[in-house]
Amino acid sequence: MKSVQNDMTVGSPMKMILSFTFPIFLGNVFQQFYNMADAVIVGKFVGTKALAAVGSTGTIMFLIYGFVVGMTAGFTVLTAQKFGAGDMQGMRRTVAGAGILSFLIGLFLTVTFMLFMKPLLHLMHTPSDIFADAYKYIMIVSGGILAQMLYNLLSSILRALGNSKIPLYFLIISALLNIVLDLVLIIVFQMGAPGAAIATVVAQGISGVLCLIYIMWKIPLLHLKKEDWHVGGQICAIQLKIGLPMALQYSITAIGTMMVQSALNILGSTLVAAFTAASKIEQVVTQAYVAMGTTMATYGAQNIGAGNVPRIRQGFKACTILGIGYSLVAATFIMTVGKYMTYLFVSEDVDIIMSSVDIYLKCIGLFFIPLAIVNIYRNGIQGLGYGLLPMMAGVAELIGRGVVARIAARERSYLGVCLASPAAWVLAGGLLIAMYYYIMNVHMKKMFGDYNQKV
């Protein structure tokens, strides 16, 4: 039954990684269209302040979305391991366990964020002239957490089985739907920023429902029987052990970006709008790194399930080469012509905003290789079943962002705000490389002996 999906324990590692990464990259780019469509349409048809309102909630959205993505990806690491080991009954039980845990935690997150959103916006120094729109926008997004959860869990399950193409197809459909809904709700019904949030939630929910229909129709391997719902405490405990640290790692990163946003908000709504536009440009270009990380999580999980440690090392090497090559191309693009994408977002104060966008893009472009290392090695190590070690890299990111953000806030420096993320990438990347060599050269040898002598 493994052949109906994508067995990553055989074949050329580079070829396998490329073929698996590309659909995820496209899917992530289309997922960015949710927020980018919101920013483009709001900025063009409502105004700079409305764009700033949407942008000021970007770090909170990253906190929500990052927690959901990290948790669901963590819950399905065990699914990939069972699949790699050929244990299909155990694999189905991990799917049932992931579904139960995701629903319960998603419900808790929805209630918690909606209760504490207003104090959080005040804590982040959200400018008063955009506060009302920002609050309405992010409250609607918070109310749609379960819709986010549905798509991300089901797409993570499909990727755990080596299927990265189907989630892409449904995401393309929902991204296009989101753009249509944005245009209708913002331009026709003049709902402003709240209309953009409604469009996002509806589109996310539809992508999740489409994944569910596909699984029910096309993948008998994932049809759960009555006995599969008897998950047992051990499976849930393992999933929580991996999933929660991955979710917390994303959350720690998000907290760091919230500190950056707080430092930025002090500088006023015009620079907030510029930073928002620059961040949207960055997020499209850097989705390749997210895709590489997702690929390495699945690749590592399937191969550790099969006990093939030499192949894991080959995969890390291949993906690192891929990441460095992409970084050089992406940095060249974003540091030269990236600023002209500002025209997509704003119609007023374009020259002022574009110059600030260019500063940000040049700052981050210089550090794309450390960003590649962070995504590849963090997610790859998580795929091997390690939860706490990669989370420590998240702490390093928090320290890097937090220190630079505090200095930037004190000096009221936009350049300082722009350098916060690069500082985080350098610290975390160095720590992750050290972790990887420790795991491969010490821990794996304890588990598998002299694995280099094995086929």
Short mmCIF file of C-alpha atoms in Angstrom, two decimals, residues 2-427:
data_model
loop_
_atom_site.label_atom_id
_atom_site.label_comp_id
_atom_site.label_asym_id
_atom_site.label_seq_id
_atom_site.Cartn_x
_atom_site.Cartn_y
_atom_site.Cartn_z
CA LYS A 2 2.98 2.35 0.42
CA SER A 3 3.38 2.62 -3.33
CA VAL A 4 0.11 4.52 -3.71
CA GLN A 5 1.74 7.47 -1.97
CA ASN A 6 5.38 8.62 -2.01
CA ASP A 7 7.95 6.43 -0.29
CA MET A 8 10.89 8.72 0.54
CA THR A 9 13.07 5.87 1.81
CA VAL A 10 14.19 4.92 -1.72
CA GLY A 11 15.53 6.74 -4.78
CA SER A 12 17.86 9.72 -5.25
CA PRO A 13 17.63 12.04 -2.20
CA MET A 14 18.14 15.22 -4.27
CA LYS A 15 15.56 14.21 -6.86
CA MET A 16 13.10 13.17 -4.15
CA ILE A 17 13.59 16.40 -2.20
CA LEU A 18 13.17 18.57 -5.31
CA SER A 19 10.01 16.79 -6.49
CA PHE A 20 8.47 16.94 -3.01
CA THR A 21 9.53 20.53 -2.24
CA PHE A 22 8.27 22.23 -5.40
CA PRO A 23 4.53 21.56 -4.91
CA ILE A 24 4.81 22.61 -1.26
CA PHE A 25 6.58 25.81 -2.32
CA LEU A 26 3.81 26.62 -4.79
CA GLY A 27 1.20 25.81 -2.16
CA ASN A 28 2.87 28.06 0.40
CA VAL A 29 3.06 30.89 -2.15
CA PHE A 30 -0.64 30.55 -2.85
CA GLN A 31 -1.30 30.47 0.88
CA GLN A 32 0.54 33.76 1.15
CA PHE A 33 -1.94 35.10 -1.40
CA TYR A 34 -4.52 35.01 1.39
CA ASN A 35 -2.74 37.74 3.30
CA MET A 36 -1.19 39.38 0.26
CA ALA A 37 -4.58 39.72 -1.42
CA ASP A 38 -5.88 41.28 1.78
CA ALA A 39 -2.98 43.75 1.87
CA VAL A 40 -3.05 44.59 -1.86
CA ILE A 41 -6.81 45.12 -2.09
CA VAL A 42 -7.11 46.91 1.25
CA GLY A 43 -4.11 49.14 0.48
CA LYS A 44 -5.34 50.00 -3.02
CA PHE A 45 -9.07 50.43 -2.38
CA VAL A 46 -9.31 51.49 1.27
CA GLY A 47 -6.04 53.32 1.97
CA THR A 48 -2.66 53.32 3.71
CA LYS A 49 -4.13 53.36 7.21
CA ALA A 50 -6.26 50.31 6.46
CA LEU A 51 -3.15 48.58 5.09
CA ALA A 52 -1.33 49.47 8.29
CA ALA A 53 -4.25 48.06 10.33
CA VAL A 54 -4.00 44.71 8.54
CA GLY A 55 -0.20 44.78 8.77
CA SER A 56 -0.17 45.62 12.48
CA THR A 57 -1.87 42.28 13.17
CA GLY A 58 0.55 40.34 10.98
CA THR A 59 2.67 39.12 13.87
CA ILE A 60 -0.41 37.98 15.80
CA MET A 61 -1.58 36.12 12.70
CA PHE A 62 1.87 34.53 12.53
CA LEU A 63 1.53 33.53 16.17
CA ILE A 64 -1.82 31.86 15.45
CA TYR A 65 -0.87 30.36 12.12
CA GLY A 66 2.58 29.28 13.30
CA PHE A 67 1.15 27.50 16.32
CA VAL A 68 -1.39 25.68 14.13
CA VAL A 69 1.17 24.71 11.47
CA GLY A 70 3.79 23.62 14.02
CA MET A 71 1.34 21.60 16.06
CA THR A 72 -0.30 19.77 13.15
CA ALA A 73 3.09 19.08 11.53
CA GLY A 74 4.34 17.74 14.86
CA PHE A 75 1.30 15.51 15.37
CA THR A 76 1.88 13.91 11.96
CA VAL A 77 5.61 13.18 12.42
CA LEU A 78 4.56 9.91 14.06
CA THR A 79 2.24 9.28 11.09
CA ALA A 80 5.19 9.55 8.70
CA GLN A 81 7.32 7.32 10.92
CA LYS A 82 4.65 4.61 11.01
CA PHE A 83 4.23 4.90 7.24
CA GLY A 84 7.99 4.61 6.72
CA ALA A 85 8.04 1.51 8.92
CA GLY A 86 5.13 -0.07 7.00
CA ASP A 87 2.80 -0.10 10.04
CA MET A 88 -0.47 0.95 8.41
CA GLN A 89 -2.75 0.17 11.37
CA GLY A 90 -0.52 2.20 13.66
CA MET A 91 -0.45 4.97 11.05
CA ARG A 92 -4.26 5.20 11.02
CA ARG A 93 -4.35 5.42 14.81
CA THR A 94 -1.92 8.33 14.72
CA VAL A 95 -4.27 10.07 12.26
CA ALA A 96 -7.20 9.60 14.65
CA GLY A 97 -5.13 10.86 17.57
CA ALA A 98 -3.99 13.92 15.61
CA GLY A 99 -7.61 14.72 14.72
CA ILE A 100 -8.83 14.53 18.30
CA LEU A 101 -5.96 16.59 19.70
CA SER A 102 -6.20 19.21 16.94
CA PHE A 103 -9.91 19.80 17.50
CA LEU A 104 -9.56 20.18 21.28
CA ILE A 105 -6.53 22.47 21.11
CA GLY A 106 -8.04 24.47 18.23
CA LEU A 107 -11.16 25.13 20.27
CA PHE A 108 -9.04 26.26 23.23
CA LEU A 109 -6.97 28.59 21.03
CA THR A 110 -10.11 30.17 19.53
CA VAL A 111 -11.56 31.05 22.92
CA THR A 112 -8.23 32.23 24.36
CA PHE A 113 -7.28 34.55 21.50
CA MET A 114 -10.75 36.09 21.27
CA LEU A 115 -10.80 36.80 25.01
CA PHE A 116 -7.35 38.41 25.21
CA MET A 117 -7.00 40.07 21.80
CA LYS A 118 -7.75 43.66 22.86
CA PRO A 119 -5.17 43.73 25.69
CA LEU A 120 -2.62 42.16 23.32
CA LEU A 121 -3.12 44.91 20.73
CA HIS A 122 -2.69 47.55 23.45
CA LEU A 123 0.47 45.78 24.67
CA MET A 124 1.90 46.00 21.14
CA HIS A 125 1.38 49.79 21.00
CA THR A 126 -1.03 49.52 18.05
CA PRO A 127 -1.49 53.14 16.81
CA SER A 128 -4.84 54.61 17.85
CA ASP A 129 -5.74 55.70 14.31
CA ILE A 130 -5.77 52.06 13.11
CA PHE A 131 -6.75 50.25 16.32
CA ALA A 132 -10.46 49.70 15.54
CA ASP A 133 -9.84 48.17 12.12
CA ALA A 134 -6.97 46.05 13.43
CA TYR A 135 -9.17 44.68 16.23
CA LYS A 136 -12.06 43.78 13.93
CA TYR A 137 -9.74 42.11 11.43
CA ILE A 138 -7.83 39.92 13.88
CA MET A 139 -10.95 38.92 15.86
CA ILE A 140 -12.51 37.45 12.72
CA VAL A 141 -9.26 35.61 11.94
CA SER A 142 -9.20 34.25 15.51
CA GLY A 143 -12.76 33.02 15.12
CA GLY A 144 -11.62 30.97 12.10
CA ILE A 145 -8.82 29.04 13.82
CA LEU A 146 -10.64 25.70 13.42
CA ALA A 147 -10.85 26.32 9.68
CA GLN A 148 -7.07 26.82 9.63
CA MET A 149 -6.67 23.71 11.75
CA LEU A 150 -8.72 21.53 9.39
CA TYR A 151 -6.69 22.34 6.27
CA ASN A 152 -3.28 22.23 7.94
CA LEU A 153 -3.94 18.93 9.70
CA LEU A 154 -5.25 17.17 6.59
CA SER A 155 -2.50 18.56 4.36
CA SER A 156 0.10 17.49 6.95
CA ILE A 157 -1.36 13.97 6.95
CA LEU A 158 -1.18 13.81 3.16
CA ARG A 159 2.42 15.07 3.19
CA ALA A 160 3.34 12.53 5.87
CA LEU A 161 2.39 9.89 3.31
CA GLY A 162 4.52 11.61 0.68
CA ASN A 163 1.69 13.42 -1.14
CA SER A 164 2.56 17.10 -1.54
CA LYS A 165 0.59 17.79 -4.73
CA ILE A 166 -3.06 17.41 -3.67
CA PRO A 167 -2.87 20.06 -0.88
CA LEU A 168 -1.41 22.41 -3.50
CA TYR A 169 -4.34 21.96 -5.89
CA PHE A 170 -6.95 22.73 -3.26
CA LEU A 171 -4.93 25.65 -1.94
CA ILE A 172 -4.79 27.21 -5.41
CA ILE A 173 -8.58 26.99 -5.63
CA SER A 174 -9.10 28.56 -2.22
CA ALA A 175 -6.49 31.30 -2.88
CA LEU A 176 -8.34 32.33 -6.03
CA LEU A 177 -11.61 32.23 -4.11
CA ASN A 178 -10.08 34.44 -1.43
CA ILE A 179 -9.15 37.07 -4.02
CA VAL A 180 -12.67 37.04 -5.47
CA LEU A 181 -14.23 37.34 -2.01
CA ASP A 182 -11.82 40.17 -1.13
CA LEU A 183 -12.89 42.12 -4.21
CA VAL A 184 -16.59 41.56 -3.55
CA LEU A 185 -16.58 42.26 0.19
CA ILE A 186 -14.16 45.22 0.09
CA ILE A 187 -15.10 46.97 -3.15
CA VAL A 188 -18.76 46.06 -3.65
CA PHE A 189 -19.92 45.83 -0.03
CA GLN A 190 -17.28 48.28 1.29
CA MET A 191 -16.56 46.15 4.37
CA GLY A 192 -12.91 47.28 4.59
CA ALA A 193 -10.42 45.26 6.66
CA PRO A 194 -13.12 43.04 8.29
CA GLY A 195 -14.25 41.98 4.81
CA ALA A 196 -10.71 40.83 4.04
CA ALA A 197 -10.67 38.73 7.22
CA ILE A 198 -14.01 37.08 6.35
CA ALA A 199 -12.69 36.21 2.87
CA THR A 200 -9.58 34.63 4.38
CA VAL A 201 -11.47 32.46 6.87
CA VAL A 202 -14.02 31.24 4.30
CA ALA A 203 -11.29 30.37 1.78
CA GLN A 204 -9.28 28.48 4.42
CA GLY A 205 -12.32 26.50 5.47
CA ILE A 206 -13.07 25.50 1.88
CA SER A 207 -9.51 24.27 1.31
CA GLY A 208 -9.85 22.06 4.39
CA VAL A 209 -13.19 20.63 3.29
CA LEU A 210 -11.77 19.84 -0.16
CA CYS A 211 -8.87 17.93 1.44
CA LEU A 212 -11.35 15.94 3.54
CA ILE A 213 -13.50 15.05 0.52
CA TYR A 214 -10.43 13.92 -1.41
CA ILE A 215 -9.23 11.67 1.42
CA MET A 216 -12.68 10.09 1.78
CA TRP A 217 -12.95 9.54 -1.96
CA LYS A 218 -9.44 8.63 -3.08
CA ILE A 219 -7.29 7.34 -0.20
CA PRO A 220 -8.62 4.07 1.33
CA LEU A 221 -5.39 3.89 3.31
CA LEU A 222 -6.72 6.75 5.47
CA HIS A 223 -10.27 5.43 5.93
CA LEU A 224 -10.50 5.05 9.68
CA LYS A 225 -12.24 2.02 11.14
CA LYS A 226 -13.92 1.86 14.52
CA GLU A 227 -10.91 0.26 16.15
CA ASP A 228 -8.60 3.02 14.82
CA TRP A 229 -10.30 5.51 17.14
CA HIS A 230 -9.03 3.55 20.15
CA VAL A 231 -5.90 5.62 20.04
CA GLY A 232 -4.48 4.98 23.48
CA GLY A 233 -2.55 7.31 25.73
CA GLN A 234 0.87 6.35 24.38
CA ILE A 235 0.22 7.63 20.85
CA CYS A 236 -1.30 10.90 22.11
CA ALA A 237 1.58 11.36 24.53
CA ILE A 238 4.15 10.96 21.74
CA GLN A 239 2.22 13.31 19.48
CA LEU A 240 2.03 15.94 22.21
CA LYS A 241 5.71 15.43 23.00
CA ILE A 242 6.62 16.27 19.38
CA GLY A 243 3.74 18.57 18.42
CA LEU A 244 3.67 20.99 21.34
CA PRO A 245 7.41 21.84 21.22
CA MET A 246 7.07 22.42 17.45
CA ALA A 247 4.06 24.66 18.06
CA LEU A 248 5.83 26.46 20.89
CA GLN A 249 8.90 26.90 18.70
CA TYR A 250 6.77 28.75 16.14
CA SER A 251 5.15 30.68 18.98
CA ILE A 252 8.51 31.70 20.39
CA THR A 253 9.46 32.97 16.94
CA ALA A 254 6.14 34.81 16.75
CA ILE A 255 6.69 36.43 20.14
CA GLY A 256 10.01 37.74 18.82
CA THR A 257 8.30 39.20 15.75
CA MET A 258 5.66 40.76 18.01
CA MET A 259 8.48 42.52 19.86
CA VAL A 260 9.73 43.77 16.50
CA GLN A 261 6.20 44.92 15.57
CA SER A 262 5.89 46.73 18.88
CA ALA A 263 9.15 48.58 18.20
CA LEU A 264 7.90 49.39 14.70
CA ASN A 265 4.50 50.65 15.84
CA ILE A 266 6.20 53.41 17.82
CA LEU A 267 7.50 54.83 14.52
CA GLY A 268 4.01 55.57 13.15
CA SER A 269 1.53 54.19 10.63
CA THR A 270 3.49 55.15 7.48
CA LEU A 271 6.50 53.00 8.43
CA VAL A 272 4.11 50.27 9.59
CA ALA A 273 2.59 50.28 6.10
CA ALA A 274 6.06 50.14 4.50
CA PHE A 275 7.16 47.28 6.74
CA THR A 276 3.89 45.48 5.96
CA ALA A 277 4.46 45.73 2.21
CA ALA A 278 8.09 44.63 2.55
CA SER A 279 7.10 41.69 4.76
CA LYS A 280 4.57 40.49 2.19
CA ILE A 281 7.25 40.57 -0.50
CA GLU A 282 9.66 38.71 1.80
CA GLN A 283 7.08 36.07 2.68
CA VAL A 284 6.51 35.11 -0.95
CA VAL A 285 10.23 34.74 -1.69
CA THR A 286 11.03 32.86 1.53
CA GLN A 287 8.26 30.28 1.15
CA ALA A 288 10.86 28.09 -0.57
CA TYR A 289 12.64 27.74 2.79
CA VAL A 290 9.40 26.77 4.52
CA ALA A 291 8.84 24.16 1.80
CA MET A 292 12.34 22.75 2.23
CA GLY A 293 11.75 22.50 5.97
CA THR A 294 8.44 20.68 5.47
CA THR A 295 10.13 18.30 3.03
CA MET A 296 12.96 17.52 5.44
CA ALA A 297 10.51 16.85 8.27
CA THR A 298 8.73 14.20 6.17
CA TYR A 299 11.97 12.86 4.68
CA GLY A 300 13.61 12.55 8.09
CA ALA A 301 10.53 10.97 9.68
CA GLN A 302 10.08 8.31 6.99
CA ASN A 303 13.77 7.40 6.94
CA ILE A 304 14.16 7.26 10.72
CA GLY A 305 11.09 5.02 10.72
CA ALA A 306 12.92 2.77 8.23
CA GLY A 307 16.13 2.98 10.30
CA ASN A 308 18.16 4.38 7.36
CA VAL A 309 20.50 6.91 8.99
CA PRO A 310 23.04 7.22 6.12
CA ARG A 311 20.18 8.24 3.82
CA ILE A 312 19.14 10.91 6.34
CA ARG A 313 22.63 12.44 6.13
CA GLN A 314 22.48 12.37 2.34
CA GLY A 315 19.13 14.18 2.45
CA PHE A 316 20.40 16.94 4.74
CA LYS A 317 23.42 17.48 2.46
CA ALA A 318 21.27 17.60 -0.70
CA CYS A 319 18.76 20.02 0.81
CA THR A 320 21.52 22.29 2.15
CA ILE A 321 23.01 22.58 -1.35
CA LEU A 322 19.55 23.35 -2.72
CA GLY A 323 18.95 25.97 -0.01
CA ILE A 324 22.24 27.80 -0.61
CA GLY A 325 21.68 27.88 -4.37
CA TYR A 326 18.18 29.27 -3.98
CA SER A 327 19.38 31.86 -1.44
CA LEU A 328 21.86 33.37 -3.88
CA VAL A 329 19.21 33.73 -6.59
CA ALA A 330 16.51 35.02 -4.21
CA ALA A 331 18.84 37.56 -2.57
CA THR A 332 19.88 38.94 -5.96
CA PHE A 333 16.25 39.38 -6.96
CA ILE A 334 14.93 40.89 -3.75
CA MET A 335 17.82 43.31 -3.26
CA THR A 336 17.60 44.74 -6.79
CA VAL A 337 14.03 44.75 -8.10
CA GLY A 338 12.05 43.63 -5.06
CA LYS A 339 11.22 47.19 -4.01
CA TYR A 340 9.16 47.77 -7.16
CA MET A 341 6.54 45.32 -5.88
CA THR A 342 5.56 48.18 -3.55
CA TYR A 343 3.30 49.42 -6.36
CA LEU A 344 1.09 46.38 -5.71
CA PHE A 345 0.26 47.58 -2.22
CA VAL A 346 -0.04 51.35 -2.15
CA SER A 347 -1.27 54.22 -4.27
CA GLU A 348 -0.31 57.08 -1.96
CA ASP A 349 3.11 58.14 -0.56
CA VAL A 350 4.67 55.56 -2.91
CA ASP A 351 8.17 57.08 -3.04
CA ILE A 352 8.47 57.40 0.75
CA ILE A 353 7.16 53.90 1.36
CA MET A 354 9.28 52.33 -1.41
CA SER A 355 12.52 53.69 0.04
CA SER A 356 11.67 52.12 3.40
CA VAL A 357 10.70 48.84 1.71
CA ASP A 358 14.09 48.79 -0.05
CA ILE A 359 15.97 49.19 3.25
CA TYR A 360 14.18 46.18 4.72
CA LEU A 361 14.68 43.97 1.65
CA LYS A 362 18.41 44.72 1.48
CA CYS A 363 18.81 43.91 5.18
CA ILE A 364 17.19 40.49 4.95
CA GLY A 365 18.60 39.53 1.52
CA LEU A 366 22.12 39.48 2.94
CA PHE A 367 21.12 36.77 5.41
CA PHE A 368 19.07 34.31 3.33
CA ILE A 369 21.61 31.48 3.72
CA PRO A 370 21.26 31.44 7.55
CA LEU A 371 17.48 31.49 7.03
CA ALA A 372 17.76 28.43 4.78
CA ILE A 373 19.81 26.63 7.44
CA VAL A 374 17.23 27.45 10.12
CA ASN A 375 14.31 25.99 8.17
CA ILE A 376 16.08 22.91 6.80
CA TYR A 377 17.78 21.80 10.01
CA ARG A 378 15.06 22.78 12.47
CA ASN A 379 12.34 20.89 10.64
CA GLY A 380 14.60 18.02 9.67
CA ILE A 381 15.62 17.47 13.29
CA GLN A 382 11.97 17.64 14.34
CA GLY A 383 11.16 14.99 11.74
CA LEU A 384 13.68 12.70 13.41
CA GLY A 385 11.53 12.89 16.53
CA TYR A 386 13.40 15.56 18.51
CA GLY A 387 11.10 18.24 19.89
CA LEU A 388 12.95 20.11 22.62
CA LEU A 389 16.31 20.61 20.89
CA PRO A 390 14.90 22.60 17.93
CA MET A 391 12.80 24.61 20.37
CA MET A 392 16.04 25.84 21.92
CA ALA A 393 16.91 27.29 18.52
CA GLY A 394 13.59 29.13 18.76
CA VAL A 395 14.77 30.59 22.07
CA ALA A 396 17.94 31.76 20.31
CA GLU A 397 15.76 33.44 17.68
CA LEU A 398 13.74 35.14 20.41
CA ILE A 399 16.89 36.44 22.07
CA GLY A 400 18.27 37.74 18.77
CA ARG A 401 15.05 39.47 17.75
CA GLY A 402 14.26 40.70 21.23
CA VAL A 403 17.62 42.32 21.92
CA VAL A 404 17.79 44.08 18.54
CA ALA A 405 14.11 45.12 18.75
CA ARG A 406 14.62 46.68 22.19
CA ILE A 407 17.63 48.62 20.95
CA ALA A 408 15.66 49.73 17.88
CA ALA A 409 12.73 50.86 20.05
CA ARG A 410 15.03 52.82 22.36
CA GLU A 411 16.80 54.50 19.45
CA ARG A 412 13.57 54.80 17.39
CA SER A 413 15.51 53.21 14.53
CA TYR A 414 13.78 51.70 11.48
CA LEU A 415 17.10 50.16 10.37
CA GLY A 416 17.33 48.44 13.75
CA VAL A 417 13.85 46.98 13.27
CA CYS A 418 14.92 45.64 9.86
CA LEU A 419 18.00 43.91 11.32
CA ALA A 420 16.10 42.07 14.07
CA SER A 421 15.21 39.00 12.00
CA PRO A 422 18.69 38.57 10.47
CA ALA A 423 20.15 38.56 13.99
CA ALA A 424 17.70 35.81 14.94
CA TRP A 425 18.56 33.70 11.87
CA VAL A 426 22.31 33.84 12.51
CA LEU A 427 22.00 32.79 16.16
#
